[in-house]
Short mmCIF file of C-alpha atoms and ligand atoms in Angstrom, two decimals:
data_model
loop_
_atom_site.label_atom_id
_atom_site.label_comp_id
_atom_site.label_asym_id
_atom_site.label_seq_id
_atom_site.Cartn_x
_atom_site.Cartn_y
_atom_site.Cartn_z
CA UNK A 255 0.00 0.00 0.00
CA UNK A 256 1.29 3.45 -0.95
CA UNK A 257 0.69 5.24 2.36
CA UNK A 258 4.08 4.06 3.66
CA UNK A 259 5.94 7.25 2.78
CA UNK A 260 3.63 9.64 4.61
CA UNK A 261 3.60 7.34 7.59
CA UNK A 262 7.40 7.30 7.56
CA UNK A 263 7.44 11.10 7.82
CA UNK A 264 4.99 11.11 10.70
CA UNK A 265 6.95 8.21 12.20
CA UNK A 266 9.66 10.47 13.63
CA UNK A 267 7.09 12.49 15.55
CA UNK A 268 5.41 9.32 16.84
CA UNK A 269 8.75 7.82 17.91
CA UNK A 270 9.95 10.89 19.80
CA UNK A 271 6.57 11.28 21.52
CA UNK A 272 6.34 7.65 22.67
CA UNK A 273 9.99 7.55 23.79
CA UNK A 274 9.47 10.70 25.83
CA UNK A 275 6.35 9.22 27.44
CA UNK A 276 8.06 5.88 28.20
CA UNK A 277 11.22 7.35 29.68
CA UNK A 278 9.25 9.76 31.89
CA UNK A 279 6.76 7.22 33.24
CA UNK A 280 8.41 3.75 32.90
CA UNK A 281 5.08 1.85 33.05
CA UNK A 282 5.04 -1.91 33.71
CA UNK A 283 2.24 -2.25 31.17
CA UNK A 284 1.93 0.34 28.41
CA UNK A 285 -1.52 0.77 26.91
CA UNK A 286 -1.57 2.04 23.31
CA UNK A 287 -4.66 2.73 21.18
CA UNK A 288 -4.75 3.23 17.42
CA UNK A 289 -7.95 5.03 16.41
CA UNK A 290 -9.33 4.67 12.87
CA UNK A 291 -6.84 1.84 12.37
CA UNK A 292 -8.28 0.57 9.05
CA UNK A 293 -7.48 -2.98 8.02
CA UNK A 294 -4.55 -2.72 5.62
CA UNK A 295 -0.83 -3.45 6.05
CA UNK A 296 -0.37 -0.05 7.76
CA UNK A 297 -2.51 -1.15 10.70
CA UNK A 298 0.16 -3.35 12.24
CA UNK A 299 3.08 -1.45 10.70
CA UNK A 300 2.43 1.51 12.95
CA UNK A 301 2.22 -0.73 16.04
CA UNK A 302 5.56 -2.31 15.08
CA UNK A 303 7.12 1.13 14.77
CA UNK A 304 5.83 2.23 18.17
CA UNK A 305 7.07 -0.94 19.87
CA UNK A 306 10.43 -0.75 18.07
CA UNK A 307 10.98 2.82 19.30
CA UNK A 308 10.21 1.85 22.92
CA UNK A 309 12.29 -1.33 22.85
CA UNK A 310 15.30 0.60 21.51
CA UNK A 311 14.98 3.12 24.31
CA UNK A 312 14.37 0.44 26.94
CA UNK A 313 17.46 -1.53 25.91
CA UNK A 314 19.53 1.64 25.88
CA UNK A 315 18.35 2.48 29.40
CA UNK A 316 18.85 -1.10 30.61
CA UNK A 317 15.28 -1.39 31.95
CA UNK A 318 13.40 -4.70 32.33
CA UNK A 319 10.84 -5.79 29.69
CA UNK A 320 7.34 -4.33 29.90
CA UNK A 321 3.95 -5.60 28.78
CA UNK A 322 2.12 -4.00 25.87
CA UNK A 323 -1.62 -3.69 25.60
CA UNK A 324 -2.64 -2.55 22.12
CA UNK A 325 -6.22 -1.66 21.25
CA UNK A 326 -7.19 -1.19 17.64
CA UNK A 327 -10.29 0.87 16.96
CA UNK A 328 -12.33 1.58 13.86
CA UNK A 329 -16.00 1.78 12.88
CA UNK A 330 -17.92 -1.51 13.29
CA UNK A 331 -17.91 -2.09 9.51
CA UNK A 332 -14.08 -2.28 9.46
CA UNK A 333 -12.62 -5.66 8.51
CA UNK A 334 -11.33 -6.54 12.00
CA UNK A 335 -11.28 -10.22 11.06
CA UNK A 336 -8.49 -9.73 8.56
CA UNK A 337 -6.42 -7.96 11.24
CA UNK A 338 -7.10 -10.72 13.77
CA UNK A 339 -6.13 -13.38 11.22
CA UNK A 340 -2.77 -11.72 10.67
CA UNK A 341 -1.97 -11.56 14.41
CA UNK A 342 -0.30 -15.00 14.83
CA UNK A 343 2.26 -14.07 12.14
CA UNK A 344 2.72 -10.63 13.72
CA UNK A 345 3.36 -12.12 17.19
CA UNK A 346 5.75 -14.70 15.76
CA UNK A 347 7.70 -12.14 13.73
CA UNK A 348 7.94 -9.70 16.65
CA UNK A 349 9.21 -12.44 18.97
CA UNK A 350 11.85 -13.51 16.46
CA UNK A 351 13.01 -9.98 15.70
CA UNK A 352 13.27 -9.09 19.36
CA UNK A 353 15.00 -12.41 20.08
CA UNK A 354 12.46 -13.15 22.82
CA UNK A 355 13.78 -10.22 24.87
CA UNK A 356 10.48 -8.34 24.70
CA UNK A 357 7.60 -8.58 27.16
CA UNK A 358 4.22 -9.94 26.01
CA UNK A 359 1.99 -7.91 23.69
CA UNK A 360 -1.82 -8.24 23.84
CA UNK A 361 -3.75 -6.92 20.85
CA UNK A 362 -7.51 -6.49 20.76
CA UNK A 363 -10.12 -4.67 18.67
CA UNK A 364 -12.69 -2.10 19.78
CA UNK A 365 -15.39 -1.31 17.21
CA UNK A 366 -17.10 2.07 17.55
CA UNK A 367 -16.83 5.74 16.66
CA UNK A 368 -13.96 7.75 18.06
CA UNK A 369 -16.38 10.71 18.16
CA UNK A 370 -17.29 9.64 21.67
CA UNK A 371 -15.97 7.50 24.53
CA UNK A 372 -14.45 4.12 23.63
CA UNK A 373 -12.31 3.20 26.65
CA UNK A 374 -12.49 3.35 30.48
CA UNK A 375 -11.37 6.53 32.24
CA UNK A 376 -7.63 7.19 32.40
CA UNK A 377 -6.78 3.79 30.93
CA UNK A 378 -4.55 4.74 27.95
CA UNK A 379 -0.94 5.94 27.89
CA UNK A 380 -0.56 6.65 24.22
CA UNK A 381 -3.09 7.28 21.45
CA UNK A 382 -2.24 7.25 17.77
CA UNK A 383 -4.57 8.16 14.93
CA UNK A 384 -3.66 8.57 11.27
CA UNK A 385 -5.83 9.82 8.43
CA UNK A 386 -9.08 9.35 10.35
CA UNK A 387 -10.02 12.58 12.12
CA UNK A 388 -10.54 14.62 8.96
CA UNK A 389 -13.61 12.46 8.30
CA UNK A 390 -16.65 14.30 9.54
CA UNK A 391 -19.97 13.22 10.89
CA UNK A 392 -21.38 15.95 8.58
CA UNK A 393 -20.03 18.86 6.46
CA UNK A 394 -17.36 21.19 6.96
CA UNK A 395 -15.48 23.73 9.18
CA UNK A 396 -18.11 24.12 11.91
CA UNK A 397 -18.59 20.39 11.97
CA UNK A 398 -14.82 19.80 12.07
CA UNK A 399 -14.57 22.17 15.06
CA UNK A 400 -17.35 20.26 16.79
CA UNK A 401 -16.15 16.74 15.91
CA UNK A 402 -12.49 17.41 16.68
CA UNK A 403 -13.44 18.95 20.04
CA UNK A 404 -15.55 15.90 20.93
CA UNK A 405 -12.64 13.69 19.85
CA UNK A 406 -10.21 15.63 22.10
CA UNK A 407 -12.56 15.68 25.09
CA UNK A 408 -13.24 11.93 24.85
CA UNK A 409 -9.52 11.16 24.64
CA UNK A 410 -8.81 13.46 27.58
CA UNK A 411 -11.17 11.33 29.68
CA UNK A 412 -9.43 8.15 28.56
CA UNK A 413 -5.74 9.12 28.63
CA UNK A 414 -3.75 9.12 31.88
CA UNK A 415 -2.57 12.59 32.99
CA UNK A 416 0.64 13.38 31.06
CA UNK A 417 -0.20 10.70 28.46
CA UNK A 418 0.46 11.43 24.80
CA UNK A 419 -1.47 11.48 21.55
CA UNK A 420 -0.17 11.84 17.97
CA UNK A 421 -2.61 12.57 15.16
CA UNK A 422 -1.84 12.71 11.44
CA UNK A 423 -4.44 14.11 9.06
CA UNK A 424 -4.90 15.80 5.71
CA UNK A 425 -4.54 19.57 5.92
CA UNK A 426 -4.25 22.64 3.75
CA UNK A 427 -1.70 25.43 3.61
CA UNK A 428 -3.62 28.51 4.76
CA UNK A 429 -6.99 29.79 5.93
CA UNK A 430 -8.11 30.92 2.46
CA UNK A 431 -6.43 28.27 0.37
CA UNK A 432 -9.07 25.86 -0.80
CA UNK A 433 -7.70 25.76 -4.35
CA UNK A 434 -4.94 23.19 -4.10
CA UNK A 435 -4.08 19.93 -2.44
CA UNK A 436 -6.79 17.42 -1.73
CA UNK A 437 -9.56 19.75 -3.02
CA UNK A 438 -8.19 19.26 -6.52
CA UNK A 439 -8.43 15.49 -6.15
CA UNK A 440 -12.03 15.91 -5.00
CA UNK A 441 -12.75 18.06 -8.07
CA UNK A 442 -11.34 15.37 -10.35
CA UNK A 443 -13.63 12.83 -8.69
CA UNK A 444 -16.60 15.19 -9.17
CA UNK A 445 -15.59 15.63 -12.82
CA UNK A 446 -15.49 11.84 -13.27
CA UNK A 447 -19.05 11.55 -11.89
CA UNK A 448 -20.20 14.35 -14.22
CA UNK A 449 -18.60 12.62 -17.21
CA UNK A 450 -20.70 9.55 -16.42
CA UNK A 451 -23.80 11.77 -16.07
CA UNK A 452 -23.12 13.08 -19.62
CA UNK A 453 -22.96 9.49 -20.85
CA UNK A 454 -26.31 8.78 -19.18
CA UNK A 455 -24.75 6.25 -16.79
CA UNK A 456 -25.46 8.17 -13.57
CA UNK A 457 -28.50 10.34 -12.75
CA UNK A 458 -27.57 14.01 -12.44
CA UNK A 459 -29.36 14.46 -9.11
CA UNK A 460 -27.51 11.45 -7.67
CA UNK A 461 -24.12 12.81 -8.75
CA UNK A 462 -24.95 16.30 -7.40
CA UNK A 463 -25.98 15.00 -4.01
CA UNK A 464 -22.79 12.95 -3.47
CA UNK A 465 -20.78 14.43 -0.63
CA UNK A 466 -17.30 13.51 0.55
CA UNK A 467 -17.51 14.48 4.24
CA UNK A 468 -13.86 15.36 4.68
CA UNK A 469 -12.39 18.59 6.02
CA UNK A 470 -8.68 19.38 5.66
CA UNK A 471 -7.89 22.09 8.25
CA UNK A 472 -4.99 24.54 8.19
CA UNK A 473 -2.54 24.90 11.07
CA UNK A 474 -4.29 28.01 12.47
CA UNK A 475 -7.65 26.24 12.64
CA UNK A 476 -6.14 23.28 14.50
CA UNK A 477 -4.35 25.58 16.97
CA UNK A 478 -7.57 27.52 17.63
CA UNK A 479 -9.59 24.35 18.34
CA UNK A 480 -6.87 22.98 20.65
CA UNK A 481 -6.77 26.24 22.56
CA UNK A 482 -10.54 26.56 22.92
CA UNK A 483 -11.04 22.91 23.87
CA UNK A 484 -8.12 23.10 26.31
CA UNK A 485 -7.56 19.47 27.41
CA UNK A 486 -4.11 19.03 25.81
CA UNK A 487 -0.82 20.88 25.63
CA UNK A 488 0.48 21.16 22.10
CA UNK A 489 3.99 19.72 21.88
CA UNK A 490 4.44 19.80 18.11
CA UNK A 491 2.41 20.71 15.02
CA UNK A 492 4.18 20.08 11.72
CA UNK A 493 3.08 20.29 8.12
CA UNK A 494 4.55 18.11 5.40
CA UNK A 495 3.70 17.55 1.76
CA UNK A 496 3.30 14.24 0.04
CA UNK A 497 2.80 13.47 -3.62
CA UNK A 498 -0.65 12.18 -4.55
CA UNK A 499 1.30 9.21 -5.85
CA UNK A 500 3.26 8.47 -2.72
CA UNK A 501 5.68 6.19 -4.55
CA UNK A 502 7.04 9.34 -6.26
CA UNK A 503 8.14 10.81 -2.92
CA UNK A 504 11.19 8.58 -3.15
CA UNK A 505 12.38 10.36 -6.32
CA UNK A 506 13.63 13.88 -7.02
CA UNK A 507 11.76 16.56 -9.03
CA UNK A 508 13.50 15.63 -12.30
CA UNK A 509 12.34 12.02 -12.24
CA UNK A 510 10.29 11.30 -15.38
CA UNK A 511 7.35 9.24 -14.23
CA UNK A 512 4.85 7.23 -16.19
CA UNK A 513 1.64 9.22 -15.89
CA UNK A 514 -0.74 6.31 -16.37
CA UNK A 515 1.01 4.20 -13.71
CA UNK A 516 0.93 7.18 -11.36
CA UNK A 517 -2.76 7.78 -12.14
CA UNK A 518 -3.43 4.12 -11.29
CA UNK A 519 -1.54 4.43 -7.97
CA UNK A 520 -3.50 7.56 -7.06
CA UNK A 521 -6.78 5.90 -8.01
CA UNK A 522 -5.99 2.87 -5.84
CA UNK A 523 -5.35 5.14 -2.87
CA UNK A 524 -8.46 7.29 -3.34
CA UNK A 525 -10.57 4.20 -4.03
CA UNK A 526 -9.53 2.74 -0.66
CA UNK A 527 -10.96 5.75 1.14
CA UNK A 528 -14.02 6.60 -0.98
CA UNK A 529 -15.34 3.34 -2.43
CA UNK A 530 -17.71 2.46 0.39
CA UNK A 531 -19.27 5.96 0.34
CA UNK A 532 -19.71 5.85 -3.44
CA UNK A 533 -21.22 2.36 -3.34
CA UNK A 534 -23.69 3.45 -0.63
CA UNK A 535 -24.77 6.41 -2.74
CA UNK A 536 -24.60 5.11 -6.32
CA UNK A 537 -24.60 1.31 -6.05
CA UNK A 538 -21.75 -1.04 -6.88
CA UNK A 539 -22.53 -1.72 -10.57
CA UNK A 540 -21.08 1.64 -11.64
CA UNK A 541 -18.04 1.67 -9.36
CA UNK A 542 -15.43 0.32 -11.82
CA UNK A 543 -16.57 2.85 -14.45
CA UNK A 544 -16.17 5.71 -11.97
CA UNK A 545 -12.61 4.76 -11.06
CA UNK A 546 -11.64 4.02 -14.68
CA UNK A 547 -12.86 7.51 -15.61
CA UNK A 548 -11.07 8.93 -12.58
CA UNK A 549 -7.76 7.32 -13.67
CA UNK A 550 -8.15 8.89 -17.12
CA UNK A 551 -8.88 12.32 -15.63
CA UNK A 552 -5.92 12.08 -13.28
CA UNK A 553 -3.63 11.07 -16.16
CA UNK A 554 -4.84 14.12 -18.11
CA UNK A 555 -4.27 16.33 -15.08
CA UNK A 556 -0.74 14.99 -14.59
CA UNK A 557 0.05 15.77 -18.23
CA UNK A 558 -0.83 19.45 -17.79
CA UNK A 559 1.89 21.97 -17.17
CA UNK A 560 2.42 22.87 -13.50
CA UNK A 561 0.43 19.83 -12.44
CA UNK A 562 3.24 18.80 -10.08
CA UNK A 563 2.36 21.77 -7.89
CA UNK A 564 -1.25 20.70 -7.82
CA UNK A 565 -0.60 17.02 -7.31
CA UNK A 566 0.45 17.13 -3.70
CA UNK A 567 -1.37 16.63 -0.44
CA UNK A 568 -0.68 18.71 2.63
CA UNK A 569 -0.49 16.65 5.82
CA UNK A 570 -0.48 17.76 9.43
CA UNK A 571 1.05 15.85 12.31
CA UNK A 572 0.03 16.93 15.80
CA UNK A 573 1.73 15.79 18.99
CA UNK A 574 -0.21 16.43 22.21
CA UNK A 575 0.22 15.87 25.92
CA UNK A 576 -2.80 15.41 28.16
CA UNK A 577 -3.06 18.07 30.89
CA UNK A 578 -2.98 16.97 34.52
C1 SAM B 924 -7.96 6.54 5.46
S1 SAM B 924 -8.29 5.32 6.65
C2 SAM B 924 -6.78 5.31 7.56
C3 SAM B 924 -6.41 3.95 8.07
C4 SAM B 924 -5.08 3.87 8.79
N1 SAM B 924 -5.12 4.62 10.04
C5 SAM B 924 -3.94 4.37 7.92
O1 SAM B 924 -3.35 5.42 8.23
O2 SAM B 924 -3.66 3.72 6.91
C6 SAM B 924 -9.37 6.16 7.78
C7 SAM B 924 -10.00 5.20 8.76
O3 SAM B 924 -10.69 5.97 9.75
C8 SAM B 924 -11.87 5.28 10.07
N2 SAM B 924 -12.85 6.21 10.66
C9 SAM B 924 -13.47 7.26 10.07
N3 SAM B 924 -14.31 7.85 10.94
C10 SAM B 924 -14.22 7.14 12.10
C11 SAM B 924 -14.85 7.25 13.37
N4 SAM B 924 -15.75 8.21 13.61
N5 SAM B 924 -14.51 6.37 14.36
C12 SAM B 924 -13.59 5.39 14.13
N6 SAM B 924 -12.96 5.24 12.92
C13 SAM B 924 -13.27 6.09 11.93
C14 SAM B 924 -12.34 4.73 8.72
O4 SAM B 924 -13.24 3.66 8.89
C15 SAM B 924 -11.01 4.29 8.11
O5 SAM B 924 -10.69 2.96 8.41
#
């Protein structure tokens, strides 16, 4: 899956946050929650990275092994079974890599919305959430302010005083900049639906009423919500860009890429996050046509001059510490 690069960039922030938490508190059992965990290869990758960072620190400090409790959360429709099925291999691999020096790790799943309480009071040490909190219960800035505040308040109840949380989400560059980044990808999806309306394959009213309930905030908006809500101290808020086609982030600007292959990579990524919403709204018979059309539109977009500037997502990574 192509999300690896963005996760690698956020990884440094996650590692420094968890190491700081561990070395300050030295818990016997560390409870970690991943909210909006999904069910792809990234789900357990991020857990591996968190454990690796702690184990490195622990060995360096010469402390005894600790136990890990890991809770994976997503909406009830998430494919938890596929995660659970991959756990025996995960446990085996972790044991081998750590040469049996690591304490036991207990992984479980908690279905439910993170826009509300999910865990007992003050039961978590570290919360991680990537590319989930920009999804809204409804549309846009006001709703994002409301949802994100509920998210923060619920986590405050659940995280031990001084516990940490790292959130990665899609963002945008400034308060009035709605023209670039992810918005452009949304426009290309809208264009693909309209193309199919012109061909008589989708009803116009159906295409018009499709809504992608996603809000990409800018840094100032996030700061303002954190300040007003007030449960967490902001340790770090960083912005980084990623290519729509994340595989291109490993190459320099001069790299000549194959536009159709890139368009296919981008489609695969967007399909993973929008397919279920499109199927709910338009049915599944049309879904391959939509994404075929989308690939063609992306390829056209990538062929236009200056498209490189408009083919990037802005990401925000936020590191927080729960107030006492
Ligand atoms: C783009 S995926 C990200 C998956 C994974 N964290 C990653 O970075 O690859 C977003 C996930 O957030 C989940 N999600 C969205 N709204 C949610 C909510 N209110 N409560 C829990 N999970 C939610 C979706 O079901 C989806 O699995």
